Amino acid sequence: MTPREVAADLPALQPRPDQPFGLYVHVPFCVTRCGYCDFNTYTPAELGGVNPDAWLLALRTELGLAAARLHAPTVDTVFVGGGTPSLLGGERLATLLDMVREYFVLAPDVEITTEANPESTWPEFFDAIRAAGYTRVSLGMQSVAPNVLATLDRVHSPGRSAAAAAEAMAAGFEHVSLDLIYGTPGESDEDLLCSVDAALETGVDHVSAYALVVEEGTALARRVGRGELAAPDDDVLAHRYELVDARLSAAGMSWYEVSNWSRPGGECRHNLGYWAGGQWWGAGPGAHGFVDATRWWNVKHPNAYAQLLADAALPVAGFEQLGADALHAEDVLLTMRLRQGLPMSRLDAAERERAEAVVSDGLLTFDGDRVVLTGHGRLLADAVVRTVLG
């Protein structure tokens, strides 16, 4: 089926009023491709005719079509991700937000986040996006160890992430997040702890930490396949996670999702919407959306995306409608990752019995009528969910 035929078959999308509604905007531009990254991003040499201004024009059309399809629900959170949104610069990011306001009503307490690469930010950039209405910035720190940054093909200097965080806070951002990656080949425990300490010293209110995954088709995967680099070891990754958790917890940050820690009030509401069964429209090349029981995804390449929208056609590449069993499995999978855990009432009798067996194994614990992952259980979260679901 062509994208136009897929869009014609896309079911009516009616957001549920009892769930938060978010808007995700995917920016597909990067200066270079990091060796570990398999996101839908493109360097200038890969783009052909689509530049940021042409992409913005196409995005405006998609936002208008989305608002009409959804009957313009109130938006609780906006998240601009990528790619490298900061490559748009402050003026274009402000224009993007103006386009969102043109078609959607934003909640009075709306959370508006943009991701940013420290190397493409500066004080005036943060001043501009704060004045435009952005409330939260997520910066890719990854590490402060030069050898780790080199292995990951990151172009920013070891100290630039901390400097960028300071600039964001000076511009008036109360909510700033730093993202770390652990388990890179050649990384030591000391490398990781230095990175965690550097993040804490900035005073940000949120830290995310992700285990390095060697994704098929990436430059990193090719290097591992040739034997140039060792594949991440599961036991080492578990140990590094425990180091991160202990250091952040000792500094007053609490985990609220398996890979995310924050100070009180610093949680990312947009991501919580994903984990708590919320709904969102995904705009931009390759973006995914989810409303009621329908999930859909856009065409990946910015050129195809722009061409479809030039004809006022939704750039939908495919969709699926989830049945009750699939919705239940996703509910258990996502909710189990959260600190508040999963209400036992959302499990059937067989699942409750299996959950109680996992409690006896020390991977889950009871908190009132909920089951919550233990510290060891967080290391095996996916396996715990598979066991409970049977």
Short mmCIF file of C-alpha atoms in Angstrom, two decimals:
data_model
loop_
_atom_site.label_atom_id
_atom_site.label_comp_id
_atom_site.label_asym_id
_atom_site.label_seq_id
_atom_site.Cartn_x
_atom_site.Cartn_y
_atom_site.Cartn_z
CA MET A 1 0.00 0.00 0.00
CA THR A 2 1.15 3.54 -0.69
CA PRO A 3 1.28 6.07 2.17
CA ARG A 4 -1.83 7.75 0.75
CA GLU A 5 -3.72 4.45 0.84
CA VAL A 6 -2.49 3.75 4.38
CA ALA A 7 -3.60 7.21 5.54
CA ALA A 8 -7.02 6.66 3.95
CA ASP A 9 -7.43 3.44 5.95
CA LEU A 10 -6.22 4.95 9.23
CA PRO A 11 -9.07 4.61 11.74
CA ALA A 12 -10.76 7.58 13.35
CA LEU A 13 -8.59 8.79 16.21
CA GLN A 14 -10.45 9.94 19.30
CA PRO A 15 -8.18 10.76 22.27
CA ARG A 16 -9.47 9.47 25.58
CA PRO A 17 -10.25 12.39 27.90
CA ASP A 18 -9.06 10.46 30.97
CA GLN A 19 -5.49 10.21 29.66
CA PRO A 20 -2.85 12.92 29.15
CA PHE A 21 -2.20 13.92 25.56
CA GLY A 22 1.27 14.70 24.26
CA LEU A 23 2.81 15.93 21.04
CA TYR A 24 6.16 14.52 19.92
CA VAL A 25 8.05 16.30 17.12
CA HIS A 26 10.94 14.50 15.47
CA VAL A 27 13.82 16.61 14.12
CA PRO A 28 15.79 14.40 11.70
CA PHE A 29 18.97 16.49 11.39
CA CYS A 30 22.45 15.71 12.72
CA VAL A 31 25.87 17.10 11.80
CA THR A 32 27.47 13.66 12.05
CA ARG A 33 26.15 10.19 12.87
CA CYS A 34 27.35 8.79 16.20
CA GLY A 35 28.66 5.27 15.85
CA TYR A 36 26.12 3.71 18.25
CA CYS A 37 23.02 5.54 16.95
CA ASP A 38 20.29 3.85 14.93
CA PHE A 39 17.73 6.67 15.23
CA ASN A 40 16.01 8.08 12.16
CA THR A 41 18.51 10.87 11.57
CA TYR A 42 20.32 12.25 8.54
CA THR A 43 23.51 14.17 7.96
CA PRO A 44 23.58 16.93 5.28
CA ALA A 45 25.08 14.54 2.72
CA GLU A 46 22.15 12.13 3.21
CA LEU A 47 19.35 14.66 2.93
CA GLY A 48 19.22 15.71 -0.69
CA GLY A 49 16.75 18.56 -1.06
CA VAL A 50 15.23 18.90 2.43
CA ASN A 51 16.69 21.60 4.67
CA PRO A 52 15.38 22.76 8.07
CA ASP A 53 13.12 25.42 6.53
CA ALA A 54 11.53 22.96 4.10
CA TRP A 55 11.07 20.50 6.97
CA LEU A 56 9.38 23.19 9.08
CA LEU A 57 6.98 23.96 6.23
CA ALA A 58 6.05 20.28 5.95
CA LEU A 59 5.73 19.99 9.72
CA ARG A 60 3.28 22.90 9.79
CA THR A 61 1.07 21.05 7.32
CA GLU A 62 1.21 17.85 9.38
CA LEU A 63 0.30 19.71 12.57
CA GLY A 64 -2.73 21.20 10.83
CA LEU A 65 -3.84 17.80 9.53
CA ALA A 66 -3.29 16.26 12.97
CA ALA A 67 -5.36 18.90 14.74
CA ALA A 68 -8.22 18.40 12.29
CA ARG A 69 -8.05 14.59 12.62
CA LEU A 70 -8.01 14.75 16.43
CA HIS A 71 -10.44 17.67 16.84
CA ALA A 72 -7.62 19.68 18.46
CA PRO A 73 -7.31 18.11 21.94
CA THR A 74 -5.64 20.05 24.72
CA VAL A 75 -1.93 19.25 24.75
CA ASP A 76 -0.39 18.50 28.15
CA THR A 77 3.21 17.96 27.00
CA VAL A 78 5.31 18.77 23.94
CA PHE A 79 8.62 17.01 23.29
CA VAL A 80 10.97 18.01 20.48
CA GLY A 81 13.43 15.16 19.93
CA GLY A 82 15.77 13.86 17.33
CA GLY A 83 18.24 13.91 15.84
CA THR A 84 19.59 17.21 17.06
CA PRO A 85 16.83 19.79 17.61
CA SER A 86 19.35 22.40 18.74
CA LEU A 87 20.69 22.49 15.16
CA LEU A 88 17.49 24.37 14.28
CA GLY A 89 18.65 27.28 16.42
CA GLY A 90 16.53 29.34 18.78
CA GLU A 91 14.52 31.17 16.12
CA ARG A 92 13.34 28.03 14.32
CA LEU A 93 12.52 26.28 17.60
CA ALA A 94 10.42 29.31 18.54
CA THR A 95 8.68 29.13 15.16
CA LEU A 96 8.00 25.43 15.74
CA LEU A 97 6.30 26.22 19.04
CA ASP A 98 4.27 29.00 17.44
CA MET A 99 3.00 26.46 14.88
CA VAL A 100 1.96 24.11 17.67
CA ARG A 101 0.04 26.94 19.36
CA GLU A 102 -1.60 27.81 16.04
CA TYR A 103 -3.30 24.42 15.83
CA PHE A 104 -3.52 23.11 19.39
CA VAL A 105 -4.61 24.41 22.76
CA LEU A 106 -1.82 24.03 25.31
CA ALA A 107 -2.70 23.22 28.92
CA PRO A 108 -1.97 26.03 31.38
CA ASP A 109 0.77 23.93 32.99
CA VAL A 110 2.07 22.46 29.72
CA GLU A 111 5.56 20.93 29.81
CA ILE A 112 7.58 21.80 26.69
CA THR A 113 10.87 19.98 26.25
CA THR A 114 13.59 20.06 23.64
CA GLU A 115 16.58 17.80 23.34
CA ALA A 116 19.89 19.48 22.60
CA ASN A 117 23.46 18.57 21.74
CA PRO A 118 25.81 20.55 24.00
CA GLU A 119 28.02 21.38 21.03
CA SER A 120 25.22 23.21 19.19
CA THR A 121 24.04 25.35 22.11
CA TRP A 122 25.17 28.66 23.55
CA PRO A 123 23.75 31.18 26.09
CA GLU A 124 21.73 33.12 23.51
CA PHE A 125 20.18 29.87 22.27
CA PHE A 126 18.88 29.03 25.75
CA ASP A 127 17.64 32.60 26.26
CA ALA A 128 15.71 32.40 22.97
CA ILE A 129 13.99 29.07 23.60
CA ARG A 130 13.16 29.97 27.20
CA ALA A 131 11.54 33.20 26.01
CA ALA A 132 9.62 31.18 23.39
CA GLY A 133 8.03 29.05 26.12
CA TYR A 134 10.17 25.93 26.42
CA THR A 135 10.20 24.72 30.02
CA ARG A 136 12.65 21.83 29.94
CA VAL A 137 15.96 20.96 28.23
CA SER A 138 17.46 17.48 27.84
CA LEU A 139 21.18 17.49 27.05
CA GLY A 140 23.17 14.54 25.72
CA MET A 141 26.15 14.29 28.06
CA GLN A 142 26.93 10.56 27.58
CA SER A 143 30.28 10.77 29.44
CA VAL A 144 33.09 13.09 30.50
CA ALA A 145 35.78 10.50 29.76
CA PRO A 146 37.58 11.44 26.52
CA ASN A 147 38.16 7.80 25.58
CA VAL A 148 34.46 6.99 25.99
CA LEU A 149 33.36 10.01 23.94
CA ALA A 150 35.80 9.00 21.20
CA THR A 151 34.48 5.43 21.09
CA LEU A 152 30.91 6.76 20.85
CA ASP A 153 31.93 9.23 18.10
CA ARG A 154 30.64 12.14 20.17
CA VAL A 155 32.01 15.46 18.97
CA HIS A 156 31.57 17.58 22.11
CA SER A 157 34.42 18.14 24.55
CA PRO A 158 34.28 16.48 28.00
CA GLY A 159 33.36 19.69 29.82
CA ARG A 160 30.89 21.14 27.32
CA SER A 161 27.81 19.32 28.69
CA ALA A 162 28.24 20.77 32.17
CA ALA A 163 28.80 24.23 30.70
CA ALA A 164 25.65 23.91 28.59
CA ALA A 165 23.63 22.82 31.63
CA ALA A 166 24.87 25.90 33.51
CA GLU A 167 23.90 28.13 30.58
CA ALA A 168 20.41 26.60 30.47
CA MET A 169 19.86 27.17 34.17
CA ALA A 170 21.18 30.73 33.89
CA ALA A 171 18.57 31.32 31.16
CA GLY A 172 15.84 30.41 33.65
CA PHE A 173 15.29 26.71 33.03
CA GLU A 174 14.31 25.01 36.29
CA HIS A 175 14.21 21.59 34.64
CA VAL A 176 17.41 20.43 32.95
CA SER A 177 18.27 16.80 32.27
CA LEU A 178 21.59 15.17 31.43
CA ASP A 179 21.71 11.82 29.61
CA LEU A 180 24.48 9.31 30.34
CA ILE A 181 25.48 6.08 28.58
CA TYR A 182 27.23 3.32 30.51
CA GLY A 183 28.97 0.16 29.35
CA THR A 184 30.95 1.60 26.44
CA PRO A 185 33.92 -0.63 25.49
CA GLY A 186 36.98 0.67 27.30
CA GLU A 187 34.98 2.46 30.00
CA SER A 188 36.10 1.89 33.60
CA ASP A 189 34.09 2.17 36.80
CA GLU A 190 36.01 5.36 37.54
CA ASP A 191 35.13 6.80 34.11
CA LEU A 192 31.46 6.25 34.84
CA LEU A 193 31.54 7.61 38.38
CA CYS A 194 33.38 10.72 37.21
CA SER A 195 30.62 11.27 34.67
CA VAL A 196 27.87 10.82 37.26
CA ASP A 197 29.65 13.18 39.66
CA ALA A 198 30.08 15.76 36.89
CA ALA A 199 26.35 15.59 36.19
CA LEU A 200 25.51 16.01 39.88
CA GLU A 201 27.88 18.94 40.28
CA THR A 202 25.90 20.92 37.71
CA GLY A 203 22.84 20.97 39.97
CA VAL A 204 20.44 19.64 37.31
CA ASP A 205 17.24 18.06 38.59
CA HIS A 206 17.15 15.03 36.28
CA VAL A 207 19.59 12.38 35.06
CA SER A 208 18.92 9.54 32.63
CA ALA A 209 21.35 6.62 32.32
CA TYR A 210 21.13 4.04 29.57
CA ALA A 211 23.10 0.86 28.97
CA LEU A 212 24.92 0.90 25.66
CA VAL A 213 23.14 -1.30 23.12
CA VAL A 214 24.99 -2.42 20.00
CA GLU A 215 22.31 -1.90 17.35
CA GLU A 216 22.50 -3.86 14.12
CA GLY A 217 23.60 -1.78 11.15
CA THR A 218 25.50 0.84 13.14
CA ALA A 219 29.19 1.67 12.86
CA LEU A 220 29.63 0.40 16.41
CA ALA A 221 28.12 -2.96 15.48
CA ARG A 222 30.53 -3.25 12.56
CA ARG A 223 33.49 -2.51 14.83
CA VAL A 224 32.31 -5.11 17.35
CA GLY A 225 31.76 -7.59 14.53
CA ARG A 226 35.31 -7.10 13.28
CA GLY A 227 36.68 -7.65 16.78
CA GLU A 228 37.97 -4.09 17.13
CA LEU A 229 35.81 -3.52 20.21
CA ALA A 230 34.41 -5.92 22.80
CA ALA A 231 30.64 -6.24 23.03
CA PRO A 232 29.16 -4.89 26.29
CA ASP A 233 29.09 -7.58 28.98
CA ASP A 234 25.76 -8.11 30.76
CA ASP A 235 27.38 -8.53 34.17
CA VAL A 236 29.41 -5.36 33.70
CA LEU A 237 26.30 -3.46 32.60
CA ALA A 238 24.44 -4.63 35.72
CA HIS A 239 27.33 -3.55 37.94
CA ARG A 240 27.52 -0.15 36.25
CA TYR A 241 23.78 0.38 36.69
CA GLU A 242 24.15 -0.30 40.41
CA LEU A 243 27.00 2.22 40.58
CA VAL A 244 24.85 4.87 38.91
CA ASP A 245 21.86 4.17 41.12
CA ALA A 246 23.90 4.24 44.33
CA ARG A 247 25.65 7.50 43.45
CA LEU A 248 22.51 9.31 42.35
CA SER A 249 20.48 8.03 45.29
CA ALA A 250 23.15 9.16 47.75
CA ALA A 251 22.95 12.63 46.19
CA GLY A 252 19.19 12.87 46.76
CA MET A 253 17.94 11.78 43.35
CA SER A 254 15.25 9.08 43.29
CA TRP A 255 14.58 6.64 40.50
CA TYR A 256 11.07 7.01 39.10
CA GLU A 257 11.58 4.80 36.04
CA VAL A 258 14.21 2.12 35.55
CA SER A 259 16.57 4.42 33.61
CA ASN A 260 15.57 7.80 35.06
CA TRP A 261 16.27 9.65 38.30
CA SER A 262 15.13 13.08 39.45
CA ARG A 263 14.82 15.45 42.34
CA PRO A 264 11.23 16.04 43.54
CA GLY A 265 9.23 17.66 40.76
CA GLY A 266 11.91 17.03 38.14
CA GLU A 267 10.28 14.01 36.49
CA CYS A 268 9.73 14.25 32.73
CA ARG A 269 5.95 14.35 32.39
CA HIS A 270 6.04 13.65 28.65
CA ASN A 271 7.93 10.39 29.12
CA LEU A 272 5.72 9.49 32.07
CA GLY A 273 2.84 9.76 29.61
CA TYR A 274 4.41 7.01 27.50
CA TRP A 275 4.95 4.73 30.48
CA ALA A 276 1.57 5.39 32.08
CA GLY A 277 -0.54 4.62 29.01
CA GLY A 278 -0.97 8.16 27.72
CA GLN A 279 -1.62 9.21 24.14
CA TRP A 280 0.37 11.27 21.69
CA TRP A 281 0.68 12.39 18.11
CA GLY A 282 4.11 11.80 16.61
CA ALA A 283 4.96 14.45 14.00
CA GLY A 284 7.98 14.44 11.71
CA PRO A 285 9.80 11.80 9.61
CA GLY A 286 9.62 8.34 11.17
CA ALA A 287 7.69 9.55 14.23
CA HIS A 288 5.27 7.16 15.95
CA GLY A 289 1.90 8.08 17.45
CA PHE A 290 -0.57 6.29 19.69
CA VAL A 291 -4.22 7.20 20.30
CA ASP A 292 -6.83 4.97 21.93
CA ALA A 293 -5.85 1.54 20.54
CA THR A 294 -4.21 2.67 17.29
CA ARG A 295 -0.47 3.00 16.75
CA TRP A 296 0.92 4.47 13.54
CA TRP A 297 4.25 5.60 12.13
CA ASN A 298 5.34 8.09 9.51
CA VAL A 299 7.49 7.54 6.44
CA LYS A 300 11.14 7.76 7.44
CA HIS A 301 12.99 9.87 4.91
CA PRO A 302 12.52 13.66 5.14
CA ASN A 303 12.22 13.92 1.34
CA ALA A 304 9.30 11.47 1.16
CA TYR A 305 7.77 13.12 4.23
CA ALA A 306 7.91 16.59 2.67
CA GLN A 307 6.61 15.40 -0.71
CA LEU A 308 3.50 13.81 0.79
CA LEU A 309 2.70 16.86 2.89
CA ALA A 310 3.18 19.14 -0.11
CA ASP A 311 0.06 17.35 -1.44
CA ALA A 312 -1.69 17.71 1.94
CA ALA A 313 -1.48 13.95 2.54
CA LEU A 314 -0.75 12.50 5.96
CA PRO A 315 2.74 10.92 5.76
CA VAL A 316 1.65 7.65 7.39
CA ALA A 317 3.67 4.57 6.43
CA GLY A 318 1.69 2.04 8.46
CA PHE A 319 -0.53 1.45 11.48
CA GLU A 320 -1.79 -1.27 13.76
CA GLN A 321 -4.77 -1.59 16.06
CA LEU A 322 -3.97 -3.25 19.36
CA GLY A 323 -6.36 -5.80 20.79
CA ALA A 324 -7.13 -6.24 24.46
CA ASP A 325 -4.32 -8.76 25.03
CA ALA A 326 -1.69 -6.55 23.40
CA LEU A 327 -2.88 -3.48 25.32
CA HIS A 328 -2.73 -5.44 28.57
CA ALA A 329 0.79 -6.71 27.85
CA GLU A 330 2.00 -3.17 27.10
CA ASP A 331 0.33 -1.87 30.25
CA VAL A 332 2.19 -4.42 32.38
CA LEU A 333 5.49 -3.90 30.54
CA LEU A 334 5.48 -0.12 30.86
CA THR A 335 3.86 0.36 34.27
CA MET A 336 6.14 -2.22 35.87
CA ARG A 337 9.13 0.01 35.02
CA LEU A 338 7.80 2.82 37.23
CA ARG A 339 8.68 3.36 40.88
CA GLN A 340 5.03 3.19 41.95
CA GLY A 341 4.78 -0.24 40.35
CA LEU A 342 1.75 -2.08 39.05
CA PRO A 343 -1.58 -2.54 40.90
CA MET A 344 -2.24 -6.23 41.43
CA SER A 345 -5.86 -5.57 40.42
CA ARG A 346 -4.68 -5.13 36.82
CA LEU A 347 -3.45 -8.74 36.71
CA ASP A 348 -5.60 -11.80 36.22
CA ALA A 349 -5.53 -14.68 38.69
CA ALA A 350 -2.74 -16.59 36.92
CA GLU A 351 -0.64 -13.45 36.54
CA ARG A 352 -1.08 -12.58 40.23
CA GLU A 353 0.10 -16.05 41.15
CA ARG A 354 3.19 -15.69 38.97
CA ALA A 355 3.84 -12.20 40.39
CA GLU A 356 3.75 -13.60 43.92
CA ALA A 357 6.31 -16.22 42.86
CA VAL A 358 8.58 -13.43 41.55
CA VAL A 359 8.18 -11.64 44.88
CA SER A 360 9.47 -14.76 46.61
CA ASP A 361 12.47 -14.68 44.25
CA GLY A 362 13.32 -11.17 45.44
CA LEU A 363 12.75 -9.40 42.11
CA LEU A 364 9.45 -7.78 43.10
CA THR A 365 8.16 -6.49 46.39
CA PHE A 366 4.71 -5.53 47.63
CA ASP A 367 3.88 -1.89 48.31
CA GLY A 368 0.30 -1.99 49.52
CA ASP A 369 -1.72 -3.43 46.66
CA ARG A 370 1.09 -2.87 44.13
CA VAL A 371 4.09 -4.89 43.03
CA VAL A 372 7.29 -2.87 42.61
CA LEU A 373 10.62 -3.89 41.14
CA THR A 374 13.39 -4.36 43.70
CA GLY A 375 16.88 -3.09 42.99
CA HIS A 376 17.85 -6.47 41.60
CA GLY A 377 14.53 -6.70 39.77
CA ARG A 378 15.29 -3.48 37.90
CA LEU A 379 18.29 -5.22 36.36
CA LEU A 380 15.96 -7.91 35.01
CA ALA A 381 12.84 -5.83 34.37
CA ASP A 382 12.00 -7.31 30.97
CA ALA A 383 12.46 -10.87 32.23
CA VAL A 384 10.21 -10.12 35.22
CA VAL A 385 7.47 -8.87 32.93
CA ARG A 386 7.77 -11.93 30.68
CA THR A 387 7.46 -14.17 33.72
CA VAL A 388 4.39 -12.38 35.07
CA LEU A 389 2.64 -12.39 31.69
CA GLY A 390 3.48 -16.07 31.22
#
